[in-house]
Coordinates of C-alpha atoms in Angstrom, one line a residue:
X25 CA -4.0 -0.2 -24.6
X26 CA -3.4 -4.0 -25.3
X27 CA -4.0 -5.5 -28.2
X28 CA -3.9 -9.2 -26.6
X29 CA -2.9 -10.2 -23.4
X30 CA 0.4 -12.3 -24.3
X31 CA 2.8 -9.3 -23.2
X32 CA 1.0 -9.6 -19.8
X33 CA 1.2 -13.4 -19.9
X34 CA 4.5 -13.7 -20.9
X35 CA 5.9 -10.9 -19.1
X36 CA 4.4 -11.1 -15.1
X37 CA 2.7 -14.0 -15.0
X38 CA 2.2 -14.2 -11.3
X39 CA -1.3 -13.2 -9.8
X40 CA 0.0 -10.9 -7.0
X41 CA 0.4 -7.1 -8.3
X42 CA 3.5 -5.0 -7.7
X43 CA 3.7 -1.8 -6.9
X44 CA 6.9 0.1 -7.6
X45 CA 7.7 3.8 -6.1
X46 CA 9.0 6.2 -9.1
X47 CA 12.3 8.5 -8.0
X48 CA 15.6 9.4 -9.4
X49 CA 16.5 5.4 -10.4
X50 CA 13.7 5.0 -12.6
X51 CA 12.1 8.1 -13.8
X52 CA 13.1 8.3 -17.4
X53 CA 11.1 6.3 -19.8
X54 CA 13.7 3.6 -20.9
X55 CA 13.3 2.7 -17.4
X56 CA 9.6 2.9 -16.7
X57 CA 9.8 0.7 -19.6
X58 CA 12.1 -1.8 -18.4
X59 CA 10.3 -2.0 -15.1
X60 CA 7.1 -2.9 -16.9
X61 CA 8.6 -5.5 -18.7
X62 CA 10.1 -6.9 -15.5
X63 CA 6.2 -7.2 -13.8
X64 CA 5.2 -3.8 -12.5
X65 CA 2.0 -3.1 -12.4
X66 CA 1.1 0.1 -10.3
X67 CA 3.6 2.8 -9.9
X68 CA 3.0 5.2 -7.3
X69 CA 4.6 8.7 -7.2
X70 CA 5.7 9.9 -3.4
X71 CA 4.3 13.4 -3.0
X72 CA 6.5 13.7 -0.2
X73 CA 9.7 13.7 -2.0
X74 CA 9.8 16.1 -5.4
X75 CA 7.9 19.3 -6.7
X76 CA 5.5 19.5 -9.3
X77 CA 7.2 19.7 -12.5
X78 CA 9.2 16.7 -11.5
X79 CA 5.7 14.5 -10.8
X80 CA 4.5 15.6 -14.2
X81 CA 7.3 14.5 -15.8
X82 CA 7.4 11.4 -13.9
X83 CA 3.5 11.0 -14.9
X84 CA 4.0 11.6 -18.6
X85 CA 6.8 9.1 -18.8
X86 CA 4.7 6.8 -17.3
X87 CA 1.6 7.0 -19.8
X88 CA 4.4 7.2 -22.3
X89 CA 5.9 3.8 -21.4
X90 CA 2.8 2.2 -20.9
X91 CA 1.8 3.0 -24.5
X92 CA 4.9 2.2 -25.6
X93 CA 4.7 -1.6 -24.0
X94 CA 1.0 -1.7 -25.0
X95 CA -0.8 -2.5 -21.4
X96 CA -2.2 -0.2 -19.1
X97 CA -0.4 0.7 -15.9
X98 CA -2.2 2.6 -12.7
X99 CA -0.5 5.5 -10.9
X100 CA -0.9 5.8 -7.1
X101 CA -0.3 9.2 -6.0
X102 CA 1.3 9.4 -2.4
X103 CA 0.2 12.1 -0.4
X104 CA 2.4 13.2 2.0
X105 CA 0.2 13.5 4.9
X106 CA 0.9 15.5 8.8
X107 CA 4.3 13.6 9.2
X108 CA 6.0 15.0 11.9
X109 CA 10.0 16.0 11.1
X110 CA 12.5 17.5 13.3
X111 CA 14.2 20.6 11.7
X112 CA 17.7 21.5 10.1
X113 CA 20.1 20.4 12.8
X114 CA 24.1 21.9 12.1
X115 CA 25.9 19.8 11.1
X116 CA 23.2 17.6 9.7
X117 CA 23.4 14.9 12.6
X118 CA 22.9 14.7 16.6
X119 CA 24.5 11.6 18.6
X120 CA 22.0 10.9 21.4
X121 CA 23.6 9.0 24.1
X122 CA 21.4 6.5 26.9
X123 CA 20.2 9.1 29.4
X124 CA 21.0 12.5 27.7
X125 CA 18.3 15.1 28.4
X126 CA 16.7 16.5 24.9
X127 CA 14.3 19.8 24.8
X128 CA 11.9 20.6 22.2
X129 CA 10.8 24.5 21.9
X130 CA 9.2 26.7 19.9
X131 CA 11.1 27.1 16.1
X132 CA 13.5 30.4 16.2
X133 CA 13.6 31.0 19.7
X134 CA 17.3 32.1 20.9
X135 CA 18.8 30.3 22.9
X136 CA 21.6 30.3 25.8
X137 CA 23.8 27.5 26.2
X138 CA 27.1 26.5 27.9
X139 CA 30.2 25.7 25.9
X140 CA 33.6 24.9 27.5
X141 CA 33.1 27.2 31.2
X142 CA 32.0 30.0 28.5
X143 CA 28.6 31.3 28.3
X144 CA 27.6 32.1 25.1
X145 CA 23.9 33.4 23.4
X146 CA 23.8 33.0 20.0
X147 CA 20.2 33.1 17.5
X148 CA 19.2 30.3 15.5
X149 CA 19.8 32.2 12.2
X150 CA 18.6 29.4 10.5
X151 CA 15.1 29.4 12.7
X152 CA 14.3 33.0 11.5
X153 CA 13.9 31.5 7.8
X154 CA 13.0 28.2 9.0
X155 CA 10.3 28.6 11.9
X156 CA 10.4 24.7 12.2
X157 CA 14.1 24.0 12.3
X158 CA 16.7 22.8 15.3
X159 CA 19.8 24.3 17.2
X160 CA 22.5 22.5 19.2
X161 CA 25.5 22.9 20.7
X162 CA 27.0 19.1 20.8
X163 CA 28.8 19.9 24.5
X164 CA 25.8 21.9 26.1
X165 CA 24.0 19.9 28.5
X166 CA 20.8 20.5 26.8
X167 CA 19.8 20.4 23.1
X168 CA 16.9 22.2 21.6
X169 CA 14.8 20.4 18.8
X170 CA 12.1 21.9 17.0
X171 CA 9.7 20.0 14.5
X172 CA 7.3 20.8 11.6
X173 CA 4.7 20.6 14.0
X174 CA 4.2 23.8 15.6
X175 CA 0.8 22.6 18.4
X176 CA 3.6 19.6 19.7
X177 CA 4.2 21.2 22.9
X178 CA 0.7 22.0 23.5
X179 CA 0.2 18.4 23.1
X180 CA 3.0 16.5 24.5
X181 CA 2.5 15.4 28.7
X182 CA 4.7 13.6 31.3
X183 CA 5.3 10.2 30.3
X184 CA 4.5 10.6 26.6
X185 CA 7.0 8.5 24.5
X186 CA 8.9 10.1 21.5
X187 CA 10.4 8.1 18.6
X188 CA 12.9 9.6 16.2
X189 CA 14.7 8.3 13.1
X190 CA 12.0 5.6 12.2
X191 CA 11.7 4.3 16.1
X192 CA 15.8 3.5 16.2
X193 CA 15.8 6.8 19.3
X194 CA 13.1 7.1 21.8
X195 CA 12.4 9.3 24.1
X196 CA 10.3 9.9 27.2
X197 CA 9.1 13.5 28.1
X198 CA 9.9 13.6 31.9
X199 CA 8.8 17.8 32.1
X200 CA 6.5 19.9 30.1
X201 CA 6.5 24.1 30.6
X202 CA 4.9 26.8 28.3
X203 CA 8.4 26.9 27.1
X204 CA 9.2 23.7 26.2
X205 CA 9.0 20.1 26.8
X206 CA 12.1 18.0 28.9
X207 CA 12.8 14.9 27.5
X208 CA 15.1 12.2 28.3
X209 CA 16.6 9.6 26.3
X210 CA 15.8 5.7 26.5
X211 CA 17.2 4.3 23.5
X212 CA 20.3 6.2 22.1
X213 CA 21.0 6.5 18.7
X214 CA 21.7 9.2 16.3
X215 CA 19.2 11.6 14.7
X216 CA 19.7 13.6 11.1
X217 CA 17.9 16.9 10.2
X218 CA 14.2 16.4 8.5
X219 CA 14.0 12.9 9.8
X220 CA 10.8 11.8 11.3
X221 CA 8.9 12.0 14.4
X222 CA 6.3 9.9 16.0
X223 CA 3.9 9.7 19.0
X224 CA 3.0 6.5 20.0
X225 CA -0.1 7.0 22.0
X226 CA -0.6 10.6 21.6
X227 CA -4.0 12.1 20.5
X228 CA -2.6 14.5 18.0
X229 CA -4.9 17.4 16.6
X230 CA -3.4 17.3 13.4
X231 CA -5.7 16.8 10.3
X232 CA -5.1 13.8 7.8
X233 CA -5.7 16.3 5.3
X234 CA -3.6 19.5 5.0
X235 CA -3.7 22.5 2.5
X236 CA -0.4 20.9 0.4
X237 CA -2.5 17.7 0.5
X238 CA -5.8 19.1 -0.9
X239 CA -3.6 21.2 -3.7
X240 CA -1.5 17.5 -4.6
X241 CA -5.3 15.5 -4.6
X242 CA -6.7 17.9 -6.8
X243 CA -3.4 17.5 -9.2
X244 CA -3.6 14.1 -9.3
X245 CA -7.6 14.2 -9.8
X246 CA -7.2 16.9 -12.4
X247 CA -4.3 14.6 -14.4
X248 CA -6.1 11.4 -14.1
X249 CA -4.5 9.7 -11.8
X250 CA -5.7 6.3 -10.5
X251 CA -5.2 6.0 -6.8
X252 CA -4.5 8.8 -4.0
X253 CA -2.9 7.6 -1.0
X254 CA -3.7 8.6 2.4
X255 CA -1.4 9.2 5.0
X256 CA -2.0 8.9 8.8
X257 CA -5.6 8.5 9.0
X258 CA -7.8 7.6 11.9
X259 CA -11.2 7.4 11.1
X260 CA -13.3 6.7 8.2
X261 CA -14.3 10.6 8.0
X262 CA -10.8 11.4 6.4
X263 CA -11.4 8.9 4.1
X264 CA -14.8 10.4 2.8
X265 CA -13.3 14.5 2.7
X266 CA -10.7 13.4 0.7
X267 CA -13.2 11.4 -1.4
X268 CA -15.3 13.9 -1.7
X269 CA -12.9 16.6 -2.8
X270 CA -11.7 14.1 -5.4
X271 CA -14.9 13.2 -6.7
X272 CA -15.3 17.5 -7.6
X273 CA -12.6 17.1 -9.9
X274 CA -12.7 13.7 -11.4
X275 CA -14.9 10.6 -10.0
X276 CA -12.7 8.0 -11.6
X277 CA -9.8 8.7 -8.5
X278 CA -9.9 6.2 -5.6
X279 CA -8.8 6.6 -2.2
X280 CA -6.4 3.9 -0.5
X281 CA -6.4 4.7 3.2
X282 CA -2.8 4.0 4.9
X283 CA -3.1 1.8 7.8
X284 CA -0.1 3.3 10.3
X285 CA -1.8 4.8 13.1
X286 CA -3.2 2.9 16.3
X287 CA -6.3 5.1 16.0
X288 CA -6.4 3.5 12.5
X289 CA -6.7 -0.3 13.7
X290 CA -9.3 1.0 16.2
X291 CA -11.3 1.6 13.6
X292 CA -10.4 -0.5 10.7
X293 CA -13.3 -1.6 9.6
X294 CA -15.1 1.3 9.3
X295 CA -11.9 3.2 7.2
X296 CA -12.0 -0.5 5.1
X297 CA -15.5 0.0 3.8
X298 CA -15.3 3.8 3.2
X299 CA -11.8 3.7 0.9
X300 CA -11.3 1.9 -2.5
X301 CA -8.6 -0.2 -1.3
X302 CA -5.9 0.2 1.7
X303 CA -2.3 -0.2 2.4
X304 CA -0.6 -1.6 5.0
X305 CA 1.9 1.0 5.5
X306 CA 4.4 -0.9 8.3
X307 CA 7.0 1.9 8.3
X308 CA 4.8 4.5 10.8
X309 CA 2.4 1.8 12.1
X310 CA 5.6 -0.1 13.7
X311 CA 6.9 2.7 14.8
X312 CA 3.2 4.0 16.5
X313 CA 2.8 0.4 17.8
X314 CA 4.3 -2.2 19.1
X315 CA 6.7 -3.4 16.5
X316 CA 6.1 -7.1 17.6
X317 CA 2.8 -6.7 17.1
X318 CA 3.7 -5.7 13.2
X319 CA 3.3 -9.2 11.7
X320 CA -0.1 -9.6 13.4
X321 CA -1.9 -6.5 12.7
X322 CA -0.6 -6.5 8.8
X323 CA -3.0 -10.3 8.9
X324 CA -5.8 -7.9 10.6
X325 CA -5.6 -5.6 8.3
X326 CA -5.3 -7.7 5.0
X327 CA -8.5 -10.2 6.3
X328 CA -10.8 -7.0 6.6
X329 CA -9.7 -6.1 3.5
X330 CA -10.9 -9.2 2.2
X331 CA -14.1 -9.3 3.8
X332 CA -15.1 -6.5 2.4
X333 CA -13.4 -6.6 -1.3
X334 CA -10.8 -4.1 -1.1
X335 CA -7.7 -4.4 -2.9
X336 CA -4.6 -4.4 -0.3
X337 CA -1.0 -3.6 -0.5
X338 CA 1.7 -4.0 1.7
X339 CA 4.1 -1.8 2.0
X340 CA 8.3 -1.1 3.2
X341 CA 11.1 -2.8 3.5
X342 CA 9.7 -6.0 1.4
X343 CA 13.1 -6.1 -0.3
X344 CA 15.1 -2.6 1.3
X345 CA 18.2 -4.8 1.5
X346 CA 17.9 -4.5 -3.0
X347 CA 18.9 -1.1 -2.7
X348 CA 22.5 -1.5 -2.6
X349 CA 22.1 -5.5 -3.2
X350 CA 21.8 -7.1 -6.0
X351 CA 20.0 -9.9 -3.8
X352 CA 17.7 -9.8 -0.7
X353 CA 18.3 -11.4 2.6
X354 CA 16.0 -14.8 3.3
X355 CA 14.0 -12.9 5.7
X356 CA 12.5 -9.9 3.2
X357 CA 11.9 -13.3 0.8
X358 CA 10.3 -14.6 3.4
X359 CA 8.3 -11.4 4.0
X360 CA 7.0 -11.6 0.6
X361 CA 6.1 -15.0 0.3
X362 CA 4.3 -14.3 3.7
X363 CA 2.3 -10.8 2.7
X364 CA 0.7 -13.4 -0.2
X365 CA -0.4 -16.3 2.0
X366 CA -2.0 -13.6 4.1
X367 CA -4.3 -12.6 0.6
X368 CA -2.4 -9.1 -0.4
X369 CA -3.3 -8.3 -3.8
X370 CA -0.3 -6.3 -4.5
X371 CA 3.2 -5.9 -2.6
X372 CA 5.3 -2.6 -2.5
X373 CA 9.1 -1.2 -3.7
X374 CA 9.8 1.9 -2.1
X375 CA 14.1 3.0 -1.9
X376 CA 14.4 -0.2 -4.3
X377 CA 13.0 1.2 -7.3
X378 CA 12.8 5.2 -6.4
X379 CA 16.8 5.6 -5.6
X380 CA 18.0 2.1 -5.7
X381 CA 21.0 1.1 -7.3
X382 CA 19.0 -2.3 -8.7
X383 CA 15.5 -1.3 -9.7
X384 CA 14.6 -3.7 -12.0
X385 CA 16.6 -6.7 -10.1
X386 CA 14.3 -5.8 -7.0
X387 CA 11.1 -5.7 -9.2
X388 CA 12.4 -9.3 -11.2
X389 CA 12.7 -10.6 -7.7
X390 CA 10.1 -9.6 -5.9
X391 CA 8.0 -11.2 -9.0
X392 CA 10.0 -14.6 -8.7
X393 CA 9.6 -14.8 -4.9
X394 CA 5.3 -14.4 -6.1
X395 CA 5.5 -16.7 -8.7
X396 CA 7.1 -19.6 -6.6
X397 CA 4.5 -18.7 -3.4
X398 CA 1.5 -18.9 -5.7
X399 CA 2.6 -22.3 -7.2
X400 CA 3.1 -23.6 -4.1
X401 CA 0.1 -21.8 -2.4
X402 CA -2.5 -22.3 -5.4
X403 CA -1.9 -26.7 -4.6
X404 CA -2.1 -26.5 -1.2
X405 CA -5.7 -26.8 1.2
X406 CA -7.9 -24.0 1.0
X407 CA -7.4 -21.4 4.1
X408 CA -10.6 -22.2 5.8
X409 CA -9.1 -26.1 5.5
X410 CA -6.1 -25.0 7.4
X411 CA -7.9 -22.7 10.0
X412 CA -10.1 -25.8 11.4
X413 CA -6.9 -27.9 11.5
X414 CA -5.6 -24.8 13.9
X415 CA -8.7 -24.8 16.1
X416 CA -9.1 -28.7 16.3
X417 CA -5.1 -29.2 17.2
X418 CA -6.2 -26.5 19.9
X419 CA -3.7 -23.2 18.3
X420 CA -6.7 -21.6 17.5
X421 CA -9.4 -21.9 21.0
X422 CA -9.3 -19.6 23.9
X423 CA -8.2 -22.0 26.4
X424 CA -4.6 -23.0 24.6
X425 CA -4.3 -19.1 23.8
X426 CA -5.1 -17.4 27.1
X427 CA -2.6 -14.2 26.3
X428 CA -4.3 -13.4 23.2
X429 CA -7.1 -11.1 22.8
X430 CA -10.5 -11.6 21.4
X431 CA -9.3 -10.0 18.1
X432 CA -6.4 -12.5 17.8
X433 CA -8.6 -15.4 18.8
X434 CA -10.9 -14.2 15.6
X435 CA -7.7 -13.7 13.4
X436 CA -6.6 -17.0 14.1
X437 CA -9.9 -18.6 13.5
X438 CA -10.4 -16.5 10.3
X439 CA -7.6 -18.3 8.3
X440 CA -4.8 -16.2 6.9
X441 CA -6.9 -15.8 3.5
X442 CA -10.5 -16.8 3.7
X443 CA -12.9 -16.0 1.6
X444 CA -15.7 -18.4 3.0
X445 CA -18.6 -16.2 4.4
X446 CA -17.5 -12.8 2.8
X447 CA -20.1 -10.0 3.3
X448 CA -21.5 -9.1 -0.3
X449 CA -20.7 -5.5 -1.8
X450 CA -22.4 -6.5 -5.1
X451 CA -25.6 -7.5 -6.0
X452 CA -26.0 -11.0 -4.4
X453 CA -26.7 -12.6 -7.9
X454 CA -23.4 -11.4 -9.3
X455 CA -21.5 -11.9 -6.2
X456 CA -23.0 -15.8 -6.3
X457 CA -22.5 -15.9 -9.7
X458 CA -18.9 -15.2 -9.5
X459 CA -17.9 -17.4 -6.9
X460 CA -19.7 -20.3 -8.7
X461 CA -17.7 -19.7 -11.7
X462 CA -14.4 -19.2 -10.4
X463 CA -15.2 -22.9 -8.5
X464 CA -16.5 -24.2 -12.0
X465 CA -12.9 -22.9 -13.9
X466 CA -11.0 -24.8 -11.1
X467 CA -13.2 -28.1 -11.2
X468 CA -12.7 -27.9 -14.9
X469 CA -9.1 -26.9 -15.5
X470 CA -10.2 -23.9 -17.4
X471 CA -7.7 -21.7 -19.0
X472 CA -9.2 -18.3 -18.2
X473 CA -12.4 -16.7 -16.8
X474 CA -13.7 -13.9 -18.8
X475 CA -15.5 -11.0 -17.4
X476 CA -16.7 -8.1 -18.6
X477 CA -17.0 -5.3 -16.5
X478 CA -17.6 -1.5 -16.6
X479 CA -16.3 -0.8 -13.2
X480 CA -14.1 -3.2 -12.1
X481 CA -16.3 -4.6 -9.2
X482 CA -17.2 -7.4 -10.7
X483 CA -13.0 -8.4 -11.6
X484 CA -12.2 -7.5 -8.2
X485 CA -15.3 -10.2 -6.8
X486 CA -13.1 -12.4 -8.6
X487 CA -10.1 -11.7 -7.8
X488 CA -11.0 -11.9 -3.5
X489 CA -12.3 -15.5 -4.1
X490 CA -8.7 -16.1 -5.0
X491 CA -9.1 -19.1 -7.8
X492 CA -5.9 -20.9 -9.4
X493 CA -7.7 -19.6 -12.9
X494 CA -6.9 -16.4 -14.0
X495 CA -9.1 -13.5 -14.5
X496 CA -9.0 -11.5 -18.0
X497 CA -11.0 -8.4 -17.3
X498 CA -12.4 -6.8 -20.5
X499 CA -13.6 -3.1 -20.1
X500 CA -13.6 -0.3 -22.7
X501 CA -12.7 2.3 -20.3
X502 CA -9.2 3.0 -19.7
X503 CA -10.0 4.4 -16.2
X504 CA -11.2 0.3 -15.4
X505 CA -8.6 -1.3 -17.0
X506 CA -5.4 0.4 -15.0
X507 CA -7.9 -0.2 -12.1
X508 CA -7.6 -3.8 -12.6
X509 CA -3.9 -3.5 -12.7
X510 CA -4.1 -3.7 -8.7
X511 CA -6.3 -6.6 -8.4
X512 CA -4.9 -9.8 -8.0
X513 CA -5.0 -12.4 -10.9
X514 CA -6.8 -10.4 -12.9
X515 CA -5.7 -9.8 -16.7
X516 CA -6.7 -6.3 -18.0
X517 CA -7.6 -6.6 -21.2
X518 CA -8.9 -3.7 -24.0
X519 CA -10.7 -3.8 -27.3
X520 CA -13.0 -6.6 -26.6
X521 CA -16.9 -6.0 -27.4
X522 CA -18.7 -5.9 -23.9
X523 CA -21.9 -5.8 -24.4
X524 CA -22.4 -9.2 -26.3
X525 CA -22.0 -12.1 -24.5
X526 CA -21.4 -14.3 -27.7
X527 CA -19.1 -11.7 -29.4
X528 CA -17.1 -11.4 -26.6
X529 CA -16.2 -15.0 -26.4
X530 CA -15.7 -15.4 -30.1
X531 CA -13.1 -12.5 -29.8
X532 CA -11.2 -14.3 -26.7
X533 CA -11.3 -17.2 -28.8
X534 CA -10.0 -16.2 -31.8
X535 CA -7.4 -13.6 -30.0
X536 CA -6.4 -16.8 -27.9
X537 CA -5.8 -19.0 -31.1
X538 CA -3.7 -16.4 -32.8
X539 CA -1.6 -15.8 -30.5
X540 CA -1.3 -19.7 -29.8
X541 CA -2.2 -19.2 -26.4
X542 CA -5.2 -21.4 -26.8
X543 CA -5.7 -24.8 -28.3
X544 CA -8.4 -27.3 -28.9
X545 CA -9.7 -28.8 -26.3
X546 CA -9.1 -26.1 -23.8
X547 CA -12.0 -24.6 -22.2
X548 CA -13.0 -20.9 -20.9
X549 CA -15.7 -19.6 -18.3
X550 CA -17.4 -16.8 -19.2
X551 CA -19.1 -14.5 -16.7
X552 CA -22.1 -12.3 -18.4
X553 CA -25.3 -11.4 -17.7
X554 CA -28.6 -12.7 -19.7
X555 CA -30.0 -9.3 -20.7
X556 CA -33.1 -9.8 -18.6
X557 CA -31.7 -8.0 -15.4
X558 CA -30.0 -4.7 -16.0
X559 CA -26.5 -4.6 -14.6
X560 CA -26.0 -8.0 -13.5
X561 CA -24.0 -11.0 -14.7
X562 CA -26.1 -13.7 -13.9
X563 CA -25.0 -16.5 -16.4
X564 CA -22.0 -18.9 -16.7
X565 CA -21.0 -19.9 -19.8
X566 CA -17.8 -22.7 -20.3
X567 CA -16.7 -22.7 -24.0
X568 CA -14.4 -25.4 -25.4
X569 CA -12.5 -24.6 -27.9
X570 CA -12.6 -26.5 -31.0

């Protein structure tokens, strides 16, 4: 744990978090290491991709680079989820052409298909190992597909649409029998074995929760990791099993629920209040909707996370150009820049960092494209400022927008970060008390706001009124302090009494001075409580150093 905060200072000064996917490019501890030195602050381990042993390893080195660096990281495990893949396909690829018919079946059924005027029956050898893989004949008129998901035909109907290869192929289903399901293709493209499948539109049966996912949660629980992601979820209820199996093995785990189902948005606000914090996972969700509306529903998503005090990521392709670039195209800088103005506390690497051939390039960029938004972002009008300008120039009213819906209307009216109006999640004393001091640091030109929390709640309060002043969160529990590491602008910071108001400034003070990060003159907020109500911080303190 930190001694001071000048490593953090000096090393990722910006207030938005990153979040950096651990693979092959960046699983040894020299380069967990560099990575943390370059800004990371959360790295998240893809249970999708690796077995065990290899996620242990990658979690030790981890811990072991963080101690090494001396400040806490978090570690978001990924669950996989029910994501759909087709099976092995010889060969490895399929080129499907505009208007091609395509047939998905049942895994290891034989089939009998034409090649050159001769009739031949041969067995999918690999389906009688594999029950969930694909056979093809590249000349036969039809080709079978089978997926990973073995109740898809009892599902599918006439007129369902089927995207493959992250959206690039679709397909419509034009007949369904007890033996398989006739599709036709719309959008050509090529396909590769174990690639993905979604269902735009289709009420699948398939839980957000499977058995490999309840035996990976109870790992990470078990190991003490941070965060568990979860994939492909619909309704708060998924949310709370997977909350209440963690909580059997270690309370300190938090769920963030993956926004990329429609179902999802339907009920966002409900999925918002029940998880710790959310990611907007744009890979699946612009695949499951339309991708136009992409840019749109990742503002929805971010603004309820703000209402209700949830930390937010976004998530894929921020900077996927990195992975064999040394430099991103001005569109993913744009992206990034754009994913802060919205109010994202944190913004995901994915291929950059996991198999990219410039992980800590991607991570140094991705943390210069933050630090030149916030500068820019932290002097301009407040949100809410903006928003009226919208409404009174008519952008914003229902008569100069008549194609949007009631949501966008609200969206639009809401301001791309506003805090104004927030529902409470604390006690209303603290949650007043908070806001009033981050307004008093910013009136005053204070260096730093001090709070001390056991939780994190009272960090993260400060850290969703979004204030120019940074945030150093003391806690003496390591489970708090890598919690912190996702919230935006907050400073974790160890090793610091917490339960005297007056000792605890002292020490800030004195840390601050020797290690000339503070000078005379310069002030500090401090956010405590009085002693007279249990569990509250009801008292601002502003401390000028002498």
């Amino acid at each position: 744990m930190p001694k001071s905060p000048r490593s953090i200072i000096e090393t990722r000064p910006s207030r938005t978090k990153i979040v950096a996917t651990v693979g092959p490019a960046s699983s040894s501890r020299e380069q967990l290491e560099s990575l943390l030195g370059a800004g990371v602050d959360v790295f998240r381990l893809n249970m999708a991709h690796g077995g065990p042993a290899e996620q242990e390893a990658s979690l030790a080195a981890i811990r072991a680079a963080a101690e090494s660096v001396g400040r806490p990281a978090a570690v978001l495990t990924d669950l996989a989820g029910p994501k759909i893949r087709l099976g092995e396909i010889p060969g490895g690829q399929l080129v499907c052409n505009s208007g091609d018919r395509v047939r998905f079946v049942h895994g290891g059924e034989m089939k009998e298909q034409k090649r050159e005027g001769r009739r031949e029956k041969r067995e999918d050898s690999v389906g009688a190992s594999h029950p969930s893989s694909l056979f093809s004949l590249p000349s036969s008129p039809f080709t079978a597909l089978t997926t990973t998901y073995q109740p898809l035909l009892d599902e599918l109907a006439v007129g369902d649409r089927i995207m493959l290869a992250d959206g690039t192929v679709s397909l419509t289903v034009e007949e369904v029998d007890p033996a398989g399901a006739t599709c036709r293709v719309v959008q050509p493209g090529v396909v590769r074995s174990r690639q993905g499948v979604n269902l735009p539109g289709v009420k699948l049966s398939a839980k957000a929760l499977d058995d490999a996912d309840r035996r990976n949660a109870v790992w990470a629980a078990k190991n003490g990791v941070d965060f568990v992601g979860l994939s492909f979820i619909r309704k708060a209820e998924e949310v709370q099993e997977l909350k209440a199996l963690l909580a059997e093995h270690n309370p300190e785990t938090q769920v963030i629920a993956k926004i990329e189902k429609p179902e999802a948005l339907e009920h966002l606000d409900q999925i918002v209040s029940a998880a710790d914090g959310v990611m907007v996972a744009r890979g699946d969700l612009g695949v499951e909707i339309d991708i136009a509306r992409v840019a749109m529903a990742q503002k929805e998503i971010i603004a309820a996370c703000n209402r209700q005090r949830k930390p937010v990521i976004v998530a894929t392709q921020m900077l996927d150009s990195m992975t064999h670039s040394r430099t991103p195209t001005r569109a993913e800088v744009a992206d990034v820049s754009n994913a802060i103005l919205d109010g994202a506390d944190a913004c995901m690497l994915s291929g950059e960092t996991a198999i990219g051939e410039y992980p800590r390039e991607a991570v140094e960029m991705m943390h210069r494209i933050a630090m030149e938004t916030e500068r820019l972002h932290l002097t301009l009008p407040s949100a809410m400022e903006n928003s009226r300008r919208l409404t009174a120039s008519g952008m914003g009213d229902e008569k100069s927008c008549p194609a949007t819906s009631a949501s966008d209307r609200r969206l639009l009216a809401s301001g791309y970060s506003s805090n104004d109006d927030v529902p409470s999640v604390l006690n209303p004393i603290t949650e007043t008390t908070v806001a009033a001091a981050g307004r008093i640091a910013e009136e005053l030109g204070a260096k730093v706001v001090v709070v001390a929390t056991a939780s994190g709640a009272t960090a993260l309060s400060m850290a969703k009124n979004r204030r120019r002043v940074f945030t150093l969160g003391v806690s003496d529990s390591p489970a708090t302090l890598r919690r912190m590491c996702l919230y935006w602008g907050v400073i974790p910071l160890a090793g610091a009494p917490t339960n005297d108001s007056a000792a605890l400034l002292r020490y800030v003070v004195d840390l601050g001075r020797a290690e000339k990060l503070l000078t005379a003159g310069d002030r500090i907020v401090l956010v405590a409580g009085t002693g007279l109500s249990v569990s509250r911080h009801n008292m601002i303190v502003v401390h000028e150093v002498g």
